[in-house]
XYZ file of C-alpha atoms in Angstrom:
376
model
C 70.055 -128.208 42.251
C 71.809 -131.585 42.530
C 69.810 -134.238 44.372
C 72.234 -136.148 46.620
C 72.253 -139.909 46.884
C 70.760 -140.569 50.312
C 73.244 -142.930 51.962
C 71.803 -142.164 55.433
C 68.216 -142.942 54.517
C 67.108 -144.278 57.929
C 66.892 -140.860 59.571
C 66.664 -137.208 58.614
C 68.766 -136.238 61.634
C 71.697 -138.003 63.381
C 70.989 -140.303 66.315
C 72.662 -139.631 69.667
C 76.211 -141.080 69.753
C 76.286 -144.649 71.065
C 79.970 -144.558 72.031
C 81.101 -147.103 69.416
C 83.302 -146.619 66.373
C 83.562 -148.553 63.107
C 86.151 -148.420 60.338
C 84.935 -149.062 56.793
C 87.558 -149.931 54.161
C 86.369 -148.752 50.780
C 84.056 -145.886 49.817
C 82.173 -147.617 47.023
C 78.427 -148.337 47.067
C 78.550 -151.041 49.759
C 80.876 -148.976 51.982
C 78.926 -145.721 51.647
C 75.541 -147.246 52.376
C 76.992 -149.230 55.294
C 78.478 -145.973 56.613
C 75.122 -144.224 56.317
C 73.260 -147.070 58.039
C 75.676 -147.205 60.984
C 75.870 -143.414 61.298
C 72.083 -143.373 61.610
C 72.417 -145.731 64.587
C 74.796 -143.378 66.385
C 78.120 -144.965 65.451
C 81.233 -142.907 64.811
C 82.187 -144.057 61.318
C 85.638 -143.634 59.756
C 85.870 -144.488 56.058
C 89.230 -145.258 54.412
C 89.732 -145.167 50.655
C 92.788 -144.969 48.389
C 91.132 -142.575 45.926
C 90.855 -138.768 46.181
C 87.034 -138.860 46.099
C 84.553 -141.202 47.746
C 82.363 -143.300 45.482
C 84.684 -146.017 44.202
C 83.859 -147.232 40.719
C 80.603 -145.250 40.805
C 82.826 -142.187 40.381
C 85.985 -143.566 38.774
C 84.621 -146.361 36.587
C 81.090 -145.509 35.500
C 80.911 -142.630 32.994
C 79.074 -139.495 34.056
C 76.394 -139.966 31.411
C 75.248 -143.029 33.391
C 75.700 -141.815 36.974
C 76.538 -138.144 37.653
C 79.418 -137.868 40.125
C 77.826 -134.707 41.548
C 75.013 -136.741 43.130
C 77.510 -139.007 44.870
C 79.618 -136.068 46.069
C 76.513 -134.348 47.458
C 75.553 -137.501 49.351
C 79.069 -137.820 50.772
C 79.017 -134.192 51.947
C 75.776 -134.907 53.797
C 77.397 -137.886 55.535
C 80.329 -135.694 56.574
C 78.541 -132.535 57.647
C 75.291 -133.873 59.071
C 76.198 -137.357 60.314
C 79.842 -136.853 61.297
C 81.356 -139.545 59.063
C 85.128 -139.078 58.688
C 86.577 -139.787 55.242
C 90.275 -140.698 55.135
C 90.943 -140.420 51.404
C 94.160 -141.184 49.505
C 94.736 -143.818 52.201
C 95.631 -147.389 51.280
C 95.002 -150.154 53.792
C 97.957 -152.426 53.171
C 97.092 -155.886 51.980
C 98.660 -158.967 50.420
C 99.058 -157.340 46.977
C 102.017 -154.988 46.309
C 101.307 -151.276 46.201
C 100.644 -149.875 42.703
C 99.502 -153.261 41.384
C 95.855 -152.215 41.295
C 94.070 -149.347 39.571
C 93.912 -146.254 41.744
C 96.935 -147.033 43.912
C 98.743 -144.040 42.391
C 96.615 -141.725 44.492
C 97.643 -143.253 47.822
C 99.569 -140.842 50.035
C 99.118 -142.649 53.354
C 99.254 -146.276 54.479
C 97.385 -147.999 57.292
C 97.504 -151.590 58.456
C 94.448 -153.727 58.978
C 95.692 -154.629 62.461
C 95.940 -150.949 63.389
C 92.312 -150.375 62.477
C 91.153 -153.513 64.282
C 92.825 -152.258 67.463
C 91.479 -148.733 67.078
C 87.793 -149.478 66.393
C 85.055 -151.641 67.858
C 84.599 -153.265 64.455
C 85.927 -153.091 60.895
C 84.062 -153.670 57.644
C 85.980 -154.550 54.461
C 84.259 -153.163 51.331
C 87.295 -152.772 49.085
C 85.660 -153.723 45.780
C 87.194 -155.134 42.589
C 90.287 -153.328 41.329
C 92.235 -155.989 39.423
C 91.165 -156.818 35.876
C 90.666 -160.273 34.441
C 93.048 -161.311 31.697
C 92.240 -162.846 28.325
C 95.216 -165.242 28.663
C 96.110 -165.089 24.984
C 99.438 -164.394 23.235
C 100.239 -160.722 22.745
C 98.023 -159.295 25.498
C 101.068 -157.726 27.188
C 101.811 -155.548 24.156
C 101.466 -151.775 24.502
C 98.026 -150.760 23.312
C 96.245 -153.613 25.095
C 94.208 -152.391 28.068
C 91.593 -153.744 30.407
C 88.218 -152.033 30.643
C 89.219 -150.556 33.999
C 92.561 -149.316 32.640
C 90.661 -147.553 29.855
C 87.788 -146.060 31.884
C 89.534 -145.189 35.151
C 91.896 -142.500 33.733
C 89.019 -140.733 31.985
C 87.492 -139.930 35.375
C 90.742 -139.766 37.356
C 92.876 -137.514 35.134
C 91.344 -134.336 36.551
C 92.841 -135.157 39.970
C 96.402 -134.907 38.658
C 97.872 -138.239 39.765
C 101.324 -139.011 38.290
C 101.082 -141.374 35.348
C 97.301 -141.064 34.961
C 96.261 -139.735 31.538
C 93.222 -140.122 29.320
C 93.735 -142.799 26.629
C 94.753 -141.330 23.277
C 92.225 -142.848 20.885
C 91.507 -139.947 18.511
C 91.560 -141.217 14.926
C 92.359 -144.779 16.019
C 90.630 -148.099 15.536
C 89.617 -149.841 18.777
C 88.618 -153.471 19.348
C 86.588 -153.990 22.534
C 86.181 -157.510 23.917
C 83.142 -158.210 26.107
C 79.430 -157.458 26.303
C 78.833 -156.208 29.836
C 78.055 -152.636 30.817
C 81.780 -151.887 31.152
C 82.318 -152.918 27.535
C 79.476 -150.647 26.429
C 80.939 -147.800 28.496
C 84.306 -148.321 26.779
C 82.635 -148.225 23.368
C 80.726 -145.024 24.068
C 83.720 -143.341 25.728
C 86.021 -144.265 22.834
C 83.573 -142.793 20.336
C 83.250 -139.613 22.431
C 87.060 -139.338 22.491
C 87.196 -139.439 18.690
C 88.014 -143.037 17.791
C 87.698 -143.585 14.042
C 86.263 -147.091 14.416
C 85.109 -149.211 17.351
C 84.403 -152.920 17.034
C 82.646 -154.715 19.885
C 83.246 -158.471 20.037
C 81.477 -161.096 22.117
C 81.859 -164.864 22.209
C 78.122 -165.447 22.528
C 75.185 -163.714 20.820
C 73.265 -160.549 21.558
C 70.647 -162.661 23.337
C 73.217 -163.700 25.966
C 74.948 -160.319 26.279
C 74.968 -159.269 29.981
C 74.302 -155.643 29.070
C 71.159 -156.540 27.132
C 70.080 -156.055 23.534
C 69.066 -152.429 24.110
C 72.637 -151.396 24.976
C 74.035 -153.292 21.987
C 71.573 -151.582 19.663
C 72.438 -148.201 21.174
C 76.163 -148.806 20.628
C 75.503 -149.743 17.029
C 73.397 -146.619 16.523
C 76.355 -144.550 17.729
C 78.574 -146.118 15.075
C 80.115 -149.192 16.711
C 80.392 -152.455 14.793
C 78.978 -155.528 16.574
C 80.609 -158.944 16.097
C 79.127 -161.915 17.918
C 80.286 -165.533 18.246
C 83.879 -164.283 18.078
C 86.600 -165.352 20.525
C 89.969 -163.516 20.641
C 92.912 -165.890 20.253
C 95.906 -163.589 19.733
C 96.899 -159.923 19.709
C 99.077 -159.200 16.693
C 101.941 -156.735 16.567
C 105.677 -156.367 17.037
C 106.157 -153.286 19.220
C 102.492 -152.606 19.998
C 99.011 -153.885 19.160
C 98.268 -153.865 15.442
C 95.423 -156.331 15.162
C 93.305 -158.914 16.934
C 92.984 -162.456 15.638
C 89.568 -163.937 16.369
C 88.083 -167.404 16.040
C 84.482 -167.901 15.000
C 82.348 -169.926 17.420
C 79.011 -171.642 17.722
C 76.988 -172.162 20.878
C 77.121 -175.603 22.448
C 75.629 -177.101 25.598
C 74.676 -174.935 28.598
C 77.117 -174.475 31.478
C 76.291 -174.679 35.210
C 74.665 -171.236 34.994
C 72.409 -172.233 32.102
C 74.325 -170.231 29.468
C 75.291 -172.035 26.277
C 79.053 -172.418 25.993
C 80.948 -171.107 22.948
C 82.543 -173.868 20.869
C 85.326 -172.762 18.480
C 84.870 -173.531 14.801
C 88.209 -174.892 13.635
C 89.914 -173.100 10.768
C 87.675 -170.024 10.843
C 90.068 -167.347 12.084
C 89.989 -163.722 11.049
C 92.170 -160.699 11.787
C 90.605 -157.397 12.813
C 93.082 -154.541 12.230
C 93.162 -152.177 15.205
C 95.405 -149.742 17.071
C 94.144 -150.679 20.524
C 92.514 -153.685 22.179
C 90.394 -153.203 25.304
C 89.475 -156.366 27.208
C 86.389 -155.346 29.179
C 85.779 -158.815 30.597
C 85.451 -157.954 34.269
C 87.472 -157.540 37.436
C 88.327 -159.641 40.474
C 87.975 -158.652 44.165
C 90.987 -157.136 45.942
C 90.353 -157.529 49.690
C 93.230 -157.292 52.177
C 94.487 -160.692 53.368
C 91.710 -162.902 51.936
C 93.189 -166.104 53.399
C 93.632 -164.638 56.864
C 90.070 -163.334 56.772
C 88.769 -166.699 55.585
C 86.684 -165.165 52.814
C 85.982 -168.511 51.170
C 84.338 -169.649 54.395
C 82.259 -166.470 54.536
C 81.099 -167.009 50.946
C 79.969 -170.533 51.811
C 78.220 -169.374 54.977
C 80.673 -171.381 57.083
C 80.690 -168.747 59.830
C 79.159 -168.260 63.243
C 77.851 -164.768 62.486
C 76.586 -163.337 59.222
C 79.304 -161.515 57.201
C 81.899 -161.813 59.997
C 85.308 -163.079 58.919
C 87.722 -165.372 60.699
C 89.070 -162.313 62.548
C 86.615 -161.351 65.314
C 84.803 -158.033 64.777
C 85.959 -157.814 61.131
C 83.118 -158.023 58.608
C 83.113 -158.102 54.810
C 80.601 -156.957 52.194
C 80.149 -155.990 48.557
C 82.442 -156.995 45.731
C 85.178 -157.903 48.216
C 82.977 -160.848 49.173
C 80.859 -161.672 46.139
C 83.023 -160.514 43.249
C 81.976 -157.837 40.735
C 78.261 -157.134 40.804
C 75.716 -154.475 39.999
C 75.416 -151.473 42.292
C 72.132 -152.644 43.790
C 73.608 -155.962 44.881
C 76.620 -154.221 46.430
C 74.312 -151.840 48.322
C 72.245 -154.737 49.654
C 75.369 -156.574 50.775
C 76.702 -153.501 52.576
C 73.421 -152.884 54.400
C 73.106 -156.547 55.366
C 76.645 -156.617 56.739
C 76.136 -153.323 58.611
C 73.039 -154.704 60.288
C 74.884 -157.899 61.257
C 77.801 -155.841 62.615
C 75.514 -153.675 64.761
C 73.652 -156.690 66.100
C 76.919 -158.461 66.919
C 78.228 -155.492 68.895
C 74.883 -155.288 70.737
C 75.296 -158.949 71.631
C 78.821 -158.351 72.899
C 77.683 -155.361 74.936
C 75.213 -157.645 76.675
C 77.901 -160.229 77.385
C 76.116 -162.870 75.307
C 78.729 -163.578 72.616
C 79.899 -166.671 74.514
C 76.650 -168.339 73.463
C 78.052 -168.617 69.966
C 81.559 -169.875 70.764
C 80.660 -173.540 70.416
C 82.005 -173.630 66.892
C 81.119 -172.891 63.300
C 77.603 -173.334 62.030
C 77.516 -174.654 58.487
C 75.362 -174.002 55.440
C 74.011 -171.198 53.316
C 70.732 -171.059 55.203
C 68.628 -168.091 56.129
C 69.518 -165.924 59.115
C 67.372 -164.600 61.915
C 67.018 -160.924 62.757
C 70.193 -160.992 64.814
C 72.457 -162.095 62.012
C 73.279 -165.522 63.489
C 73.536 -168.435 61.072
C 70.668 -170.912 61.431
């Protein structure tokens, strides 16, 4: 029997309805746990997501050998059937980016505006995640056969839902060069090998000691047959009509950056070409929230707000990757729960007619907050 992820962990049974409704944009880890928290407090929760299944990148980005989709689906069913959460799937909340620019937009069959949801609900929480991939910014990366980690992994999980234009990458018998050393890069390596790639080379500009995924994952990839190349920076994708090779530059580690990691320094004149049929740049994604400037997300990141997690638009909150950028699941869950608590406390304050106490202006700094969510 599949053990569901317990998104509504505060209670075993629903609380009495409190007469308030909340819209949550995005059904990834931060959105699902925020939905469960608020549903346990008696809120009517409506979740909107562009994909055909709830779970976000937990379902459509992380391979099943890491996180079984069945556990997520079972947890979502519990939210629906026991706690009355409404899931509006295949629904895109229109934002500043054009439709079909981000992974997963192909599934969208309905469109909603942020303003519509603000008018309809007592509060809105934006948990839209990271759906646009970072670029290597090197010549040749626009050639056919060059993919991001998300472009490679997403279709593997999404193809079974039959979206137009979504198909599993054809890597059988091909040589693949994977750039990066995070968990997404490792997932690309293992997925490519499972799909029958003849050779997979994993490249990273630092060493195994600095690899975000850790030495264990690198060793596991090597045991499965991948080749590991460290201190290698991609400088150009070679090919006329499609990718035929990746030119790399050998590096050494120099002085630490602001995060304490030693920076790669190119060694002049030490280039090498790795022949390959496909290049996958698994170097991360960037957040894709609707209307980031209008919401004032930079101010929220800096703590330049009058209420924790609340954006420039009253009653609109933000959490997860939409606020912090790509992160691990645990951090996204924490952010969603923190924002849900702040949202509930804010609406309690409004119900008591006390919100005017905090209209004197913005309170500055990244300081701690009290139990109500107000910046100190």
